[in-house]
Amino acid sequence: QTSLSHRQGGRAGPPQLLPILALLPCLLPWQSDPPRTCPTLRSISSTPPGSCPRPAGDVLLQSAALLGAARVMCHCQRRGAQLLLGAGAHLHVYEHGGVAQVAGVHSQALQDLPDGTLDLEQLELAVREAHGSRYHPRPELICLENTHSSAGGRALPLAHLQQVHQLAERYGLRVHMDGARLLNAAVAQAVEPAQITQHCDSVSLCFSKGLGAPAGAVLAGSRAFVAEAWRMRKLLGGGMRQAGVLAAAARIGLEQAEATLRRDHSNARHFARGIQELQSPLCSVSLPAVETNMVMVAVPGGWPSPAELCAYMRAVSEEELAETGHAVSVLLFPWAAHTLRAVWHRDVSAHDTELALNKLGFVARKCQERLALGLGPGPPSAVRH
C-alpha cells in the first residue's frame, strides 16, 4: 500500500532511513548546547539559513512553535508593542496566540493577497495610524511568511520584500521572516537564501518541513539579536543538553536540501499538470500558483466535498485493485470549504506521485459514473480501510 502524505513533515508510511554510519560522525561528539561546545551544533551554524545584512549568528530551538514566541519577544521588548502580519500567517493562526499569551504583544492582522504578499498601502496605513499615537499599540515588528503556507507555498517576490523593508525603515520598525520553508523559496526563485534574507532583520528556518529532520528550527540575525534570543530561549524552557541529536539530522537535511527540494517541486508540478489533464469537473488547479512543494486543489462544491474527496483518496477497494493493479492510499488535507491541499516531502517519490495521480483519476471517474447514473452522493465503490 502506497501512501502520499499531505503534511510536509508527516509520515504516512515508512520514512526514508539513512544508514546509521552516515549519522555516527554527527552523533558521537554530543555535548551540551548552552556552552556551545557541541561540534555538530557548530557545524550547522556554519551552514546558516541565509545571511542577514549584519554580523550574524544563530540559535537552535526544538521547534518552530517555541521559536515563534522567542522571535517576537526579541524584537518587541515593551508590553503593548504591536506586530503586523498577514491574517493567514502561521504565526497568527496556528500558534495558539502565543505572542499575546506569552509575549504580551498585540497582533494587527492584515488581509493576505492571493500570492501571500501584503497590500503595501494597507500596511503603511496601519503603521501610520498607530505611529506615535496615544491610543494605539506601538508598531514595532512586521512578520512575513516565506514561502506562504496558506497561499499554497507561494514564494514572496524579492521586490515585495525590499518594499516592505524600506517601509519598515521609514517608520523605525523591524522585519522578521518566518522562513520555515525559506529554502523552498530560494530553490523556486533560483537565488541564494542571502538574496532573500537581506531584506530582513531576522529569519527563522524549520528543519522538520521539507528538509526531513524529526524536529528542530533555527533563528538567525545580528549578534545582538541572537544574544537576546539565547536569553528568551532559556526563559521559555528551550535549553538542551545533548543538542547534537537534533543538529545531526538538521545538518544532513541542509546538505541534501537543494536536490531534495528540487525533486519535491518537480513532483508537485507534475501532479498539478496531471490534474489539468484529467479535465474533471470535480477538481481543478491553477498551474501558475504551483511554485514550490504544495498544490491547492479547487473542489467546486456539491459532491464530493473536499473532506469527502480526501476520504475517497485515502480509502482503497477491491474494485480499485482489480482495475488499476494497485491499492493506493493518498493522504490529502481538506484545507477550506472548496479547497484541498497536497504537500510533497523527501519521502514522496516520482513513482508515488504517479500512483497518486492514477488514484485521483480512478476516484474522479467513479464519482462521475455515480452522478451520471443518478445515484447521488455516496462512496464511489465499496471500500475497505
Tab-separated table of C-alpha atoms in Angstrom, residues 6-232:
chain	number	residue	atom	x	y	z
A	6	HIS	CA	-0.423	15.812	2.881
A	7	ARG	CA	1.888	17.098	5.620
A	8	GLN	CA	5.387	18.079	4.738
A	9	GLY	CA	6.780	16.696	7.955
A	10	GLY	CA	4.211	13.916	8.393
A	11	ARG	CA	4.873	10.266	7.818
A	12	ALA	CA	2.167	8.227	6.127
A	13	GLY	CA	4.402	5.191	5.648
A	14	PRO	CA	7.954	4.083	6.464
A	15	PRO	CA	10.266	7.102	6.071
A	16	GLN	CA	13.468	7.089	4.087
A	17	LEU	CA	16.150	5.899	6.521
A	18	LEU	CA	19.765	6.987	6.323
A	19	PRO	CA	22.462	4.393	7.100
A	20	ILE	CA	23.483	4.725	10.733
A	21	LEU	CA	27.136	5.021	9.675
A	22	ALA	CA	26.273	8.266	7.879
A	23	LEU	CA	24.960	9.737	11.127
A	24	LEU	CA	27.638	8.436	13.502
A	25	PRO	CA	30.157	11.253	12.902
A	26	CYS	CA	27.422	13.740	13.785
A	27	LEU	CA	26.081	11.901	16.807
A	28	LEU	CA	29.236	10.733	18.581
A	29	PRO	CA	30.511	14.151	19.770
A	30	TRP	CA	27.302	15.108	21.618
A	31	GLN	CA	27.841	17.870	24.124
A	32	SER	CA	25.676	20.467	25.790
A	33	ASP	CA	24.193	23.301	23.752
A	34	PRO	CA	24.299	26.095	26.378
A	35	PRO	CA	28.137	26.295	26.491
A	36	ARG	CA	28.139	25.976	22.666
A	37	THR	CA	30.659	23.114	22.807
A	38	CYS	CA	28.895	20.618	20.513
A	39	PRO	CA	30.860	20.279	17.226
A	40	THR	CA	27.777	19.124	15.343
A	41	LEU	CA	25.830	22.159	16.535
A	42	ARG	CA	28.647	24.461	15.488
A	43	SER	CA	28.686	22.789	12.071
A	44	ILE	CA	25.113	23.816	11.271
A	45	SER	CA	25.947	27.348	12.419
A	46	SER	CA	28.498	27.427	9.597
A	47	THR	CA	25.686	26.494	7.171
A	48	PRO	CA	23.138	29.198	8.108
A	49	PRO	CA	19.674	29.539	6.573
A	50	GLY	CA	20.704	32.794	4.963
A	51	SER	CA	22.908	35.732	5.775
A	52	CYS	CA	21.329	38.828	7.248
A	53	PRO	CA	22.979	42.087	6.172
A	54	ARG	CA	24.751	42.418	9.523
A	55	PRO	CA	27.283	40.385	11.551
A	56	ALA	CA	25.125	37.331	12.186
A	57	GLY	CA	24.731	34.333	14.448
A	58	ASP	CA	22.030	31.795	15.145
A	59	VAL	CA	20.389	29.772	17.892
A	60	LEU	CA	18.883	26.283	17.652
A	61	LEU	CA	15.431	25.576	19.092
A	62	GLN	CA	13.492	22.335	19.374
A	63	SER	CA	10.537	23.507	17.284
A	64	ALA	CA	9.187	26.363	15.199
A	65	ALA	CA	6.387	26.823	17.751
A	66	LEU	CA	8.899	27.568	20.518
A	67	LEU	CA	10.728	29.784	18.072
A	68	GLY	CA	7.514	31.716	17.309
A	69	ALA	CA	7.278	33.334	20.714
A	70	ALA	CA	11.041	33.797	21.073
A	71	ARG	CA	11.476	35.757	17.846
A	72	VAL	CA	8.697	38.202	18.715
A	73	MET	CA	9.956	38.655	22.291
A	74	CYS	CA	13.421	39.531	20.975
A	75	HIS	CA	12.086	42.343	18.801
A	76	CYS	CA	9.161	43.555	20.954
A	77	GLN	CA	10.503	44.026	24.468
A	78	ARG	CA	7.938	46.567	25.679
A	79	ARG	CA	4.461	45.477	26.678
A	80	GLY	CA	1.843	46.949	24.399
A	81	ALA	CA	4.001	46.554	21.298
A	82	GLN	CA	2.315	45.693	18.023
A	83	LEU	CA	3.175	43.054	15.450
A	84	LEU	CA	1.830	43.445	11.898
A	85	LEU	CA	1.361	40.325	9.779
A	86	GLY	CA	-0.992	38.602	7.357
A	87	ALA	CA	-4.291	37.216	8.620
A	88	GLY	CA	-3.391	33.797	7.223
A	89	ALA	CA	0.122	33.720	8.648
A	90	HIS	CA	1.080	30.607	10.575
A	91	LEU	CA	2.258	32.754	13.487
A	92	HIS	CA	-1.170	34.384	13.696
A	93	VAL	CA	-3.438	31.363	13.137
A	94	TYR	CA	-1.689	28.175	14.246
A	95	GLU	CA	0.465	29.018	17.279
A	96	HIS	CA	-2.210	29.361	19.961
A	97	GLY	CA	-1.888	33.137	20.134
A	98	GLY	CA	1.455	32.690	21.838
A	99	VAL	CA	2.656	36.185	21.016
A	100	ALA	CA	-0.260	37.559	23.058
A	101	GLN	CA	-0.318	34.910	25.792
A	102	VAL	CA	3.425	34.757	26.390
A	103	ALA	CA	4.955	37.894	24.910
A	104	GLY	CA	2.161	40.389	25.650
A	105	VAL	CA	2.292	41.618	22.048
A	106	HIS	CA	-0.763	42.739	20.086
A	107	SER	CA	-1.133	41.320	16.557
A	108	GLN	CA	-2.574	43.521	13.823
A	109	ALA	CA	-3.696	41.082	11.121
A	110	LEU	CA	-3.893	42.410	7.571
A	111	GLN	CA	-5.559	40.703	4.632
A	112	ASP	CA	-3.212	38.497	2.621
A	113	LEU	CA	-3.209	38.853	-1.141
A	114	PRO	CA	-3.613	35.604	-3.138
A	115	ASP	CA	0.152	35.282	-3.650
A	116	GLY	CA	0.892	35.620	0.077
A	117	THR	CA	2.061	39.229	-0.080
A	118	LEU	CA	0.609	42.147	1.860
A	119	ASP	CA	-1.107	45.170	0.332
A	120	LEU	CA	1.583	47.814	0.845
A	121	GLU	CA	-0.913	50.677	1.029
A	122	GLN	CA	-2.886	48.907	3.756
A	123	LEU	CA	0.321	48.024	5.587
A	124	GLU	CA	1.554	51.620	5.567
A	125	LEU	CA	-1.871	52.897	6.606
A	126	ALA	CA	-1.890	50.551	9.616
A	127	VAL	CA	1.632	51.602	10.601
A	128	ARG	CA	0.995	55.318	10.078
A	129	GLU	CA	-2.237	55.317	12.103
A	130	ALA	CA	-0.523	53.747	15.096
A	131	HIS	CA	2.834	55.504	14.773
A	132	GLY	CA	3.164	57.980	17.644
A	133	SER	CA	-0.495	57.550	18.619
A	134	ARG	CA	-1.615	57.768	22.246
A	135	TYR	CA	-4.439	55.336	21.533
A	136	HIS	CA	-2.878	52.515	19.503
A	137	PRO	CA	-0.357	49.814	20.381
A	138	ARG	CA	3.170	50.762	19.326
A	139	PRO	CA	4.037	49.126	15.960
A	140	GLU	CA	7.477	47.558	16.258
A	141	LEU	CA	7.642	44.491	14.012
A	142	ILE	CA	6.423	43.252	10.618
A	143	CYS	CA	6.438	39.493	10.084
A	144	LEU	CA	6.446	37.935	6.602
A	145	GLU	CA	5.992	34.221	5.854
A	146	ASN	CA	8.083	32.811	3.005
A	147	THR	CA	7.057	30.527	1.466
A	148	HIS	CA	3.461	31.318	2.418
A	149	SER	CA	1.699	28.158	3.531
A	150	SER	CA	-1.893	29.402	3.404
A	151	ALA	CA	-1.295	30.762	-0.107
A	152	GLY	CA	-0.214	27.333	-1.305
A	153	GLY	CA	3.540	27.595	-0.865
A	154	ARG	CA	3.987	30.811	-2.862
A	155	ALA	CA	7.454	32.390	-2.747
A	156	LEU	CA	7.280	36.109	-1.942
A	157	PRO	CA	8.751	38.274	-4.746
A	158	LEU	CA	12.106	39.844	-3.909
A	159	ALA	CA	10.802	43.275	-4.924
A	160	HIS	CA	7.990	42.961	-2.375
A	161	LEU	CA	10.445	42.047	0.377
A	162	GLN	CA	12.526	45.106	-0.466
A	163	GLN	CA	9.482	47.390	-0.423
A	164	VAL	CA	8.334	46.077	2.965
A	165	HIS	CA	11.815	46.565	4.408
A	166	GLN	CA	12.008	50.131	3.091
A	167	LEU	CA	8.603	50.892	4.601
A	168	ALA	CA	9.716	49.443	7.938
A	169	GLU	CA	12.875	51.553	7.942
A	170	ARG	CA	10.883	54.738	7.290
A	171	TYR	CA	8.893	54.192	10.483
A	172	GLY	CA	11.603	52.597	12.614
A	173	LEU	CA	10.148	49.070	12.545
A	174	ARG	CA	11.976	45.769	12.101
A	175	VAL	CA	11.153	42.899	9.735
A	176	HIS	CA	11.241	39.222	10.656
A	177	MET	CA	10.909	36.487	8.060
A	178	ASP	CA	9.129	33.308	9.096
A	179	GLY	CA	11.218	31.217	6.740
A	180	ALA	CA	10.026	27.790	7.865
A	181	ARG	CA	10.267	26.903	4.155
A	182	LEU	CA	12.826	29.559	3.205
A	183	LEU	CA	14.939	27.119	1.215
A	184	ASN	CA	11.910	26.177	-0.878
A	185	ALA	CA	11.641	29.854	-1.841
A	186	ALA	CA	15.349	30.056	-2.679
A	187	VAL	CA	15.179	26.963	-4.898
A	188	ALA	CA	11.995	28.166	-6.626
A	189	GLN	CA	13.488	31.602	-7.369
A	190	ALA	CA	16.950	30.217	-8.224
A	191	VAL	CA	18.681	32.577	-5.786
A	192	GLU	CA	20.885	32.198	-2.739
A	193	PRO	CA	18.992	32.426	0.578
A	194	ALA	CA	21.014	35.559	1.392
A	195	GLN	CA	19.360	37.387	-1.511
A	196	ILE	CA	16.025	36.812	0.216
A	197	THR	CA	17.060	37.459	3.803
A	198	GLN	CA	18.976	40.669	3.029
A	199	HIS	CA	15.627	42.442	3.306
A	200	CYS	CA	15.009	41.218	6.882
A	201	ASP	CA	16.379	41.930	10.343
A	202	SER	CA	15.987	38.302	11.418
A	203	VAL	CA	14.954	34.997	9.875
A	204	SER	CA	13.854	31.570	11.068
A	205	LEU	CA	14.097	28.191	9.350
A	206	CYS	CA	12.418	24.907	10.267
A	207	PHE	CA	14.378	21.680	9.781
A	208	SER	CA	11.358	19.375	10.082
A	209	LYS	CA	9.487	20.523	6.972
A	210	GLY	CA	10.952	19.731	3.558
A	211	LEU	CA	14.424	19.103	4.987
A	212	GLY	CA	13.172	15.928	6.654
A	213	ALA	CA	14.570	16.240	10.192
A	214	PRO	CA	12.333	14.949	13.009
A	215	ALA	CA	12.488	18.256	14.899
A	216	GLY	CA	14.399	21.492	15.192
A	217	ALA	CA	14.419	25.080	13.976
A	218	VAL	CA	16.974	27.873	13.881
A	219	LEU	CA	16.683	31.609	14.486
A	220	ALA	CA	19.273	33.898	12.869
A	221	GLY	CA	20.013	37.600	12.977
A	222	SER	CA	22.514	40.156	14.225
A	223	ARG	CA	24.804	39.272	17.111
A	224	ALA	CA	22.779	41.445	19.481
A	225	PHE	CA	19.542	39.807	18.330
A	226	VAL	CA	20.919	36.290	18.776
A	227	ALA	CA	22.278	37.140	22.231
A	228	GLU	CA	18.744	38.140	23.201
A	229	ALA	CA	17.340	35.017	21.515
A	230	TRP	CA	19.509	32.847	23.766
A	231	ARG	CA	18.032	34.604	26.793
A	232	MET	CA	14.463	34.183	25.521
